[in-house]
Coordinates of C-alpha atoms and ligand atoms in Angstrom, one line a residue:
M1 CA -13.6 11.6 10.2
S2 CA -11.4 11.0 7.1
Q3 CA -9.8 7.6 6.5
T4 CA -6.3 6.8 7.6
L5 CA -3.8 5.1 5.3
L6 CA -0.4 3.6 5.9
I7 CA 2.1 4.5 3.2
T8 CA 5.3 2.5 3.3
G9 CA 8.2 4.1 1.5
G10 CA 6.2 7.3 1.4
A11 CA 9.3 9.6 1.4
G12 CA 10.5 8.2 -1.9
F13 CA 10.0 9.4 -5.4
I14 CA 6.6 7.9 -6.2
G15 CA 5.6 7.8 -2.5
S16 CA 6.1 11.5 -1.9
H17 CA 4.0 12.5 -4.9
T18 CA 1.3 10.0 -4.0
C19 CA 1.2 11.3 -0.4
L20 CA 0.6 14.8 -1.7
V21 CA -2.3 13.6 -3.9
L22 CA -3.8 11.6 -1.0
L23 CA -3.5 14.5 1.5
E24 CA -5.2 16.8 -1.0
A25 CA -7.9 14.2 -1.4
G26 CA -8.5 14.4 2.4
Y27 CA -6.9 11.2 3.7
R28 CA -4.8 11.1 6.9
L29 CA -1.5 9.4 6.4
V30 CA 1.0 7.5 8.5
V31 CA 4.3 7.1 6.5
L32 CA 6.7 4.4 7.4
D33 CA 10.1 4.8 5.8
N34 CA 13.7 4.0 6.9
F35 CA 15.0 6.8 4.6
A36 CA 17.4 4.3 2.9
N37 CA 16.8 6.1 -0.4
S38 CA 15.0 9.3 0.5
S39 CA 15.0 12.3 2.7
V40 CA 12.7 13.5 5.5
E41 CA 12.9 16.9 3.6
A42 CA 10.7 15.4 0.9
L43 CA 7.9 14.8 3.4
R44 CA 8.4 18.3 4.9
R45 CA 7.8 19.7 1.4
V46 CA 4.8 17.5 0.8
A47 CA 3.3 18.9 4.0
E48 CA 4.1 22.4 2.9
L49 CA 2.5 21.8 -0.6
A50 CA -0.6 20.3 1.1
G51 CA -0.9 23.4 3.3
L52 CA -0.2 21.4 6.6
G53 CA 1.7 23.0 9.4
P54 CA 4.6 21.3 11.2
D55 CA 3.4 18.4 13.3
D56 CA 0.0 18.3 11.7
P57 CA -1.6 15.0 12.7
R58 CA -2.8 14.4 9.2
L59 CA 0.7 13.4 8.2
Q60 CA 2.6 11.3 10.7
V61 CA 6.0 9.9 10.1
V62 CA 7.4 6.7 11.6
A63 CA 11.1 6.2 10.9
G64 CA 11.3 2.5 10.7
D65 CA 11.9 -0.6 8.6
V66 CA 9.2 -2.5 6.8
R67 CA 11.0 -5.8 7.8
S68 CA 10.6 -4.9 11.5
A69 CA 7.4 -6.3 13.2
E70 CA 8.0 -3.8 16.0
D71 CA 8.3 -0.8 13.6
L72 CA 5.2 -1.9 11.7
D73 CA 3.2 -2.3 15.0
R74 CA 4.3 1.2 16.0
A75 CA 3.0 2.6 12.7
F76 CA -0.4 0.9 13.1
R77 CA -0.7 2.0 16.7
Q78 CA 0.3 5.6 16.0
A79 CA -2.5 6.0 13.5
P80 CA -5.2 8.5 14.7
T81 CA -8.0 6.2 13.5
P82 CA -7.6 2.5 12.5
I83 CA -5.7 2.1 9.2
E84 CA -8.1 1.3 6.4
A85 CA -5.6 0.5 3.7
V86 CA -1.9 0.3 3.0
V87 CA 0.0 1.6 0.0
H88 CA 3.2 -0.4 -0.1
F89 CA 6.0 1.5 -1.9
A90 CA 8.9 0.5 0.4
G91 CA 11.5 -1.5 -1.4
L92 CA 14.8 -1.5 -3.4
K93 CA 14.6 -0.9 -7.1
A94 CA 18.0 -0.9 -8.8
V95 CA 18.2 -3.7 -11.3
G96 CA 22.1 -3.9 -11.4
E97 CA 22.3 -3.8 -7.6
S98 CA 19.8 -6.6 -7.4
V99 CA 22.0 -8.8 -9.6
A100 CA 25.0 -8.1 -7.2
E101 CA 23.0 -8.4 -4.0
P102 CA 20.0 -10.7 -4.5
L103 CA 19.8 -11.6 -0.8
I104 CA 19.3 -8.0 0.2
Y105 CA 16.6 -7.6 -2.5
W106 CA 14.7 -10.7 -1.4
D107 CA 15.0 -9.6 2.2
V108 CA 13.7 -6.0 1.8
N109 CA 11.2 -6.6 -1.0
V110 CA 9.9 -10.0 -0.2
V111 CA 10.5 -10.5 3.5
G112 CA 9.5 -6.9 4.0
S113 CA 6.2 -7.5 2.2
Q114 CA 5.5 -10.7 4.2
R115 CA 6.1 -8.9 7.5
L116 CA 3.8 -6.1 6.4
L117 CA 1.0 -8.5 5.5
A118 CA 1.4 -10.2 8.9
A119 CA 1.1 -6.8 10.6
M120 CA -2.0 -5.9 8.5
R121 CA -3.7 -9.2 9.6
A122 CA -2.8 -8.6 13.2
H123 CA -4.4 -5.1 13.0
G124 CA -7.4 -6.2 11.0
C125 CA -6.5 -4.3 7.8
R126 CA -6.9 -6.2 4.6
T127 CA -6.7 -3.6 1.8
V128 CA -3.4 -3.1 0.1
V129 CA -2.1 -1.4 -3.0
F130 CA 1.3 -2.8 -4.1
S131 CA 4.0 -1.2 -6.3
S132 CA 4.7 -3.8 -8.9
S133 CA 6.6 -3.2 -12.1
A134 CA 6.5 -3.7 -15.8
T135 CA 9.9 -5.2 -15.3
L136 CA 8.2 -8.5 -14.5
Y137 CA 7.3 -8.9 -18.2
G138 CA 11.0 -9.3 -19.0
L139 CA 11.6 -9.1 -22.8
P140 CA 7.9 -8.9 -23.9
E141 CA 6.7 -10.9 -26.9
Q142 CA 3.7 -8.6 -27.5
V143 CA 3.6 -4.8 -27.4
P144 CA 1.5 -3.0 -26.2
I145 CA 1.7 -5.4 -23.2
P146 CA -1.6 -6.6 -21.6
E147 CA -1.7 -7.9 -18.0
T148 CA -2.2 -11.4 -19.4
A149 CA 1.3 -11.4 -20.9
P150 CA 3.6 -14.0 -19.4
V151 CA 5.4 -13.0 -16.2
Q152 CA 9.0 -13.8 -17.0
P153 CA 11.4 -11.4 -15.2
I154 CA 15.1 -11.5 -16.2
N155 CA 16.7 -10.1 -13.0
P156 CA 16.4 -10.5 -9.2
Y157 CA 14.6 -7.2 -8.8
G158 CA 11.9 -8.5 -11.2
H159 CA 11.8 -11.9 -9.5
T160 CA 11.1 -10.1 -6.1
K161 CA 8.2 -8.2 -7.7
A162 CA 6.7 -11.4 -9.2
A163 CA 7.2 -13.2 -5.8
V164 CA 5.3 -10.4 -3.9
E165 CA 2.5 -10.4 -6.4
Q166 CA 2.2 -14.2 -5.9
L167 CA 2.3 -13.8 -2.1
L168 CA -0.5 -11.3 -2.3
R169 CA -2.6 -13.6 -4.4
D170 CA -2.0 -16.5 -2.0
V171 CA -2.9 -14.5 1.0
A172 CA -6.0 -13.0 -0.6
T173 CA -7.1 -16.5 -1.6
S174 CA -6.5 -18.0 1.9
E175 CA -9.1 -16.0 3.7
P176 CA -12.0 -13.8 2.8
G177 CA -12.0 -10.0 3.0
W178 CA -8.8 -9.0 1.2
R179 CA -8.8 -6.2 -1.3
V180 CA -5.6 -6.2 -3.3
A181 CA -4.3 -4.1 -6.2
C182 CA -1.0 -4.9 -7.8
L183 CA -0.1 -1.9 -9.9
R184 CA 2.5 -2.6 -12.6
Y185 CA 4.2 0.7 -13.3
F186 CA 5.8 1.4 -16.6
N187 CA 8.5 4.2 -16.6
P188 CA 7.6 6.8 -13.9
V189 CA 9.3 10.2 -14.6
G190 CA 8.8 13.9 -14.1
A191 CA 7.9 15.8 -10.9
H192 CA 5.3 17.9 -9.2
P193 CA 4.8 21.1 -11.3
S194 CA 5.8 23.2 -8.3
G195 CA 9.4 21.9 -8.6
R196 CA 9.4 21.4 -4.8
I197 CA 9.4 17.6 -4.9
G198 CA 11.0 15.2 -7.5
E199 CA 13.3 12.3 -8.0
D200 CA 16.5 12.4 -6.1
P201 CA 18.5 9.2 -6.8
N202 CA 21.5 8.2 -4.7
G203 CA 24.8 8.3 -6.7
I204 CA 24.9 7.9 -10.4
P205 CA 21.4 7.4 -11.9
N206 CA 20.7 4.2 -13.7
N207 CA 17.7 5.4 -15.5
L208 CA 17.4 7.6 -18.5
F209 CA 15.3 10.5 -17.1
P210 CA 17.3 11.3 -14.0
F211 CA 20.6 11.0 -15.8
L212 CA 19.3 13.3 -18.5
T213 CA 18.1 15.9 -16.0
Q214 CA 21.5 15.8 -14.3
V215 CA 23.3 16.4 -17.6
A216 CA 21.0 19.3 -18.3
V217 CA 21.8 20.9 -15.0
G218 CA 25.5 20.4 -15.4
R219 CA 26.1 17.7 -12.8
R220 CA 27.1 15.2 -15.5
N221 CA 29.0 15.8 -18.8
Q222 CA 27.0 13.8 -21.3
L223 CA 24.4 11.1 -21.7
Q224 CA 25.2 7.8 -23.1
V225 CA 22.5 6.4 -25.4
F226 CA 22.5 2.6 -25.1
G227 CA 22.3 1.6 -28.7
D228 CA 20.8 3.1 -31.9
D229 CA 20.5 -0.2 -33.7
W230 CA 17.3 -1.5 -32.1
P231 CA 14.3 -2.5 -34.3
T232 CA 12.5 0.8 -33.5
P233 CA 11.8 3.8 -35.8
D234 CA 14.9 5.8 -34.9
G235 CA 17.0 2.8 -33.6
T236 CA 16.9 3.8 -29.9
G237 CA 14.9 2.0 -27.1
V238 CA 11.2 2.8 -26.8
R239 CA 9.5 3.1 -23.4
D240 CA 6.2 4.2 -21.9
Y241 CA 7.0 7.2 -19.8
I242 CA 4.3 8.1 -17.2
H243 CA 4.2 11.4 -15.4
V244 CA 4.6 10.7 -11.6
M245 CA 1.5 12.8 -10.9
D246 CA -0.6 10.6 -13.3
L247 CA 0.9 7.6 -11.4
A248 CA 0.0 9.2 -8.0
E249 CA -3.6 9.7 -9.2
G250 CA -3.6 6.1 -10.3
H251 CA -3.0 5.1 -6.7
Q252 CA -5.8 7.3 -5.5
A253 CA -8.1 5.7 -8.0
A254 CA -7.1 2.2 -7.0
L255 CA -7.7 3.0 -3.3
E256 CA -11.1 4.5 -4.0
T257 CA -12.0 1.5 -6.1
L258 CA -10.9 -1.0 -3.5
L259 CA -12.3 0.8 -0.5
G260 CA -15.7 1.2 -2.1
A261 CA -15.9 -2.4 -3.4
E262 CA -16.3 -6.0 -2.4
P263 CA -13.1 -8.0 -1.7
Q264 CA -11.2 -8.4 -4.9
Q265 CA -7.8 -8.8 -6.5
L266 CA -6.7 -6.4 -9.2
T267 CA -3.6 -6.6 -11.3
L268 CA -3.3 -3.5 -13.5
N269 CA -0.8 -1.9 -15.8
L270 CA -0.2 1.8 -15.1
G271 CA 1.2 3.4 -18.3
S272 CA 0.1 5.8 -21.0
G273 CA -0.1 3.4 -23.9
T274 CA 2.3 5.6 -25.9
G275 CA 6.0 4.9 -26.6
H276 CA 8.8 7.4 -26.8
S277 CA 12.3 6.7 -28.0
V278 CA 15.5 7.8 -26.2
L279 CA 16.0 10.4 -28.9
D280 CA 12.4 11.7 -28.5
V281 CA 13.0 12.2 -24.8
I282 CA 16.4 14.0 -25.4
E283 CA 14.7 16.3 -27.9
A284 CA 11.7 17.0 -25.7
F285 CA 13.9 17.7 -22.7
A286 CA 16.2 20.0 -24.7
Q287 CA 13.1 22.0 -25.6
A288 CA 12.0 22.2 -22.0
C289 CA 15.3 23.4 -20.6
G290 CA 16.3 25.5 -23.6
R291 CA 19.7 24.0 -24.0
P292 CA 21.1 21.1 -26.0
I293 CA 21.7 17.8 -24.3
P294 CA 25.2 16.4 -25.1
Y295 CA 25.1 12.7 -25.8
S296 CA 27.0 9.9 -27.5
V297 CA 25.7 6.6 -28.7
V298 CA 27.3 3.6 -27.1
A299 CA 26.7 -0.2 -27.1
R300 CA 23.4 -1.7 -26.1
R301 CA 22.8 -2.3 -22.3
P302 CA 22.6 -6.0 -21.5
G303 CA 19.1 -7.1 -20.6
D304 CA 17.3 -4.2 -22.3
A305 CA 14.2 -4.7 -24.4
A306 CA 13.8 -2.8 -27.7
R307 CA 10.3 -1.6 -26.8
T308 CA 8.0 -1.8 -23.8
V309 CA 4.7 0.0 -23.9
A310 CA 1.6 -0.7 -21.7
D311 CA -1.8 -1.6 -22.8
P312 CA -3.5 0.5 -20.0
S313 CA -7.1 -0.3 -21.0
L314 CA -7.9 -2.5 -18.1
A315 CA -6.9 0.3 -15.6
T316 CA -9.2 2.6 -17.5
T317 CA -12.0 0.1 -17.3
R318 CA -11.5 -0.9 -13.6
L319 CA -10.4 2.4 -12.1
G320 CA -11.8 5.0 -14.5
W321 CA -8.2 6.3 -14.7
R322 CA -6.0 7.3 -17.5
T323 CA -2.8 9.4 -18.0
R324 CA -3.5 13.0 -18.7
R325 CA 0.0 14.5 -19.0
S326 CA 2.2 14.6 -22.1
L327 CA 6.0 14.1 -22.6
T328 CA 6.2 17.9 -22.9
E329 CA 4.7 18.3 -19.4
I330 CA 6.9 15.5 -18.1
C331 CA 10.0 17.4 -19.3
R332 CA 8.7 20.8 -18.1
D333 CA 8.0 19.6 -14.6
G334 CA 11.2 17.5 -14.4
W335 CA 13.2 20.5 -15.4
A336 CA 11.3 22.7 -12.8
W337 CA 12.4 20.2 -10.1
Q338 CA 16.0 19.7 -11.3
S339 CA 16.8 23.3 -12.0
A340 CA 15.5 24.5 -8.7
N341 CA 17.2 21.6 -6.8
P342 CA 20.4 20.9 -8.7
S343 CA 21.6 18.7 -5.9
G344 CA 18.2 17.2 -5.0
Y345 CA 17.3 17.4 -1.4
T346 CA 21.0 17.3 -0.4
R347 CA 20.5 14.7 2.2
Ligands
NAD1 P1 12.3 5.2 -4.0 O1 13.6 4.5 -3.7 O2 12.4 6.6 -4.3 O3 11.3 4.9 -2.8 C1 11.3 3.8 -2.0 C2 11.2 4.2 -0.6 O4 11.2 3.0 0.3 C3 12.3 5.1 -0.1 O5 11.8 6.2 0.5 C4 13.2 4.2 0.8 O6 13.9 5.0 1.8 C5 12.1 3.3 1.3 N1 12.6 2.0 1.8 C6 13.5 1.2 1.2 N2 13.8 0.2 2.0 C7 13.0 0.3 3.1 C8 12.7 -0.5 4.2 N3 13.4 -1.7 4.4 N4 11.9 -0.1 5.2 C9 11.2 1.1 5.0 N5 11.4 1.9 3.9 C10 12.2 1.5 3.0 O7 11.7 4.4 -5.2 P2 10.4 4.8 -6.1 O8 10.8 5.1 -7.4 O9 9.6 5.8 -5.4 O10 9.7 3.4 -6.1 C11 8.6 3.0 -5.2 C12 8.2 1.6 -5.4 O11 7.8 1.5 -6.8 C13 9.3 0.6 -5.2 O12 8.7 -0.6 -4.7 C14 9.8 0.3 -6.7 O13 10.3 -1.0 -6.8 C15 8.5 0.4 -7.4 N6 8.7 0.8 -8.8 C16 9.4 1.9 -9.2 C17 9.6 2.2 -10.5 C18 10.5 3.3 -10.9 O14 11.0 3.4 -12.0 N7 10.7 4.3 -10.1 C19 9.1 1.4 -11.5 C20 8.3 0.3 -11.1 C21 8.1 0.0 -9.8
UDP2 N1 19.0 4.5 -21.5 C1 20.0 5.2 -22.2 N2 21.0 5.8 -21.4 C2 20.9 5.8 -20.1 C3 19.9 5.1 -19.4 C4 18.9 4.5 -20.2 O1 20.1 5.2 -23.4 O2 21.9 6.3 -19.4 C5 17.9 3.9 -22.4 C6 17.7 2.4 -22.1 O3 18.5 1.6 -22.9 C7 16.2 2.3 -22.4 C8 15.6 3.7 -22.0 O4 16.7 4.6 -22.0 O5 16.0 2.1 -23.8 C9 14.9 3.7 -20.6 O6 15.9 3.1 -19.7 P1 15.5 3.2 -18.1 O7 16.7 2.5 -17.4 O8 15.2 4.6 -17.7 O9 14.2 2.3 -18.0 P2 14.0 0.7 -18.2 O10 15.0 0.3 -19.2 O11 14.2 0.1 -16.9 O12 12.6 0.6 -18.8

């Protein structure tokens, strides 16, 4: 029988795309999500895309909180076969909000991870893939950024990611048998090419890509470009945008690597290794949607780096994975999602 995985935060943007890839790869999934930033509709569509009927036991949903020992226990007990591994997406991710509400961020992201690890031990599961972030490199001194670059986050969100990575290393070192992968994502964007699932942020988006797609679909008037005086070729910020389906496949590769190997700890960048400026993204998206994107240049955003680009070579070596999709495909698929779902899942 196929292996069962627990996916925390599986209804969210990255989680939903990863659930689809894992179902298509033959895993059975239990998703634990409190729907704080997602909709059950996302999972309904994941099931539909994977060809599962309603109530198919291959995708079970537990509405619960990752901080609750009871909810975690329920998720482990509900699994059709013992849970072999956990993919831990559940968490809060808005940098500005983390500055205003650090206690909530430490509670959900760090206490939530600690409770999850305790539940895993109690149920004899010691394989975990964790959603870390390139944000923990802060303002990088070296670009492309290797995993050996200093961890120096500059906001509470980044501090919580660094703390959970450390917690995982401490736990894995404390007893034999743990297989841990911390995946440091660069900038996840785009959507499944069907346009059925995608990113659906609550309120006004903080990030470039969802803001841009909402301007394109007419939900917002214009994009603000945060500075054109950066030390980059066109003066706008450069990032490593990674198609969410490439990212989802990176999780599958990490799971397969861990489940087939001796206990180990992996810390890997997941990015493309290629940087694109804000103006590159605006231009590529305008091409994809066939209409111009109105924008104006405003002051730099505090805390921004000029350029962050991954050195993804270690992930290629360790996982046999690399990104396959271009910025053009990112924009095509992002537009397929946003144009078909102008108000997202309308939760
Ligand atoms: P998301 O908000 O779409 O998904 C997170 C999911 O976790 C949501 O479904 C939410 O409802 C759930 N959740 C939140 N608090 C919970 C709790 N207490 N208990 C149970 N479920 C809870 O975000 P995403 O973009 O899919 O990000 C997934 C993970 O990847 C997060 O840990 C995030 O920090 C990390 N990450 C995201 C990015 C990015 O740019 N999207 C970059 C780097 C790292
Ligand atoms: N950005 C922008 N306008 C926006 C949002 C973002 O010009 O409304 C820029 C931002 O300054 C950065 C890039 O777009 O150079 C990516 O920002 P995002 O917040 O998406 O990712 P992060 O900065 O967290 O890597």
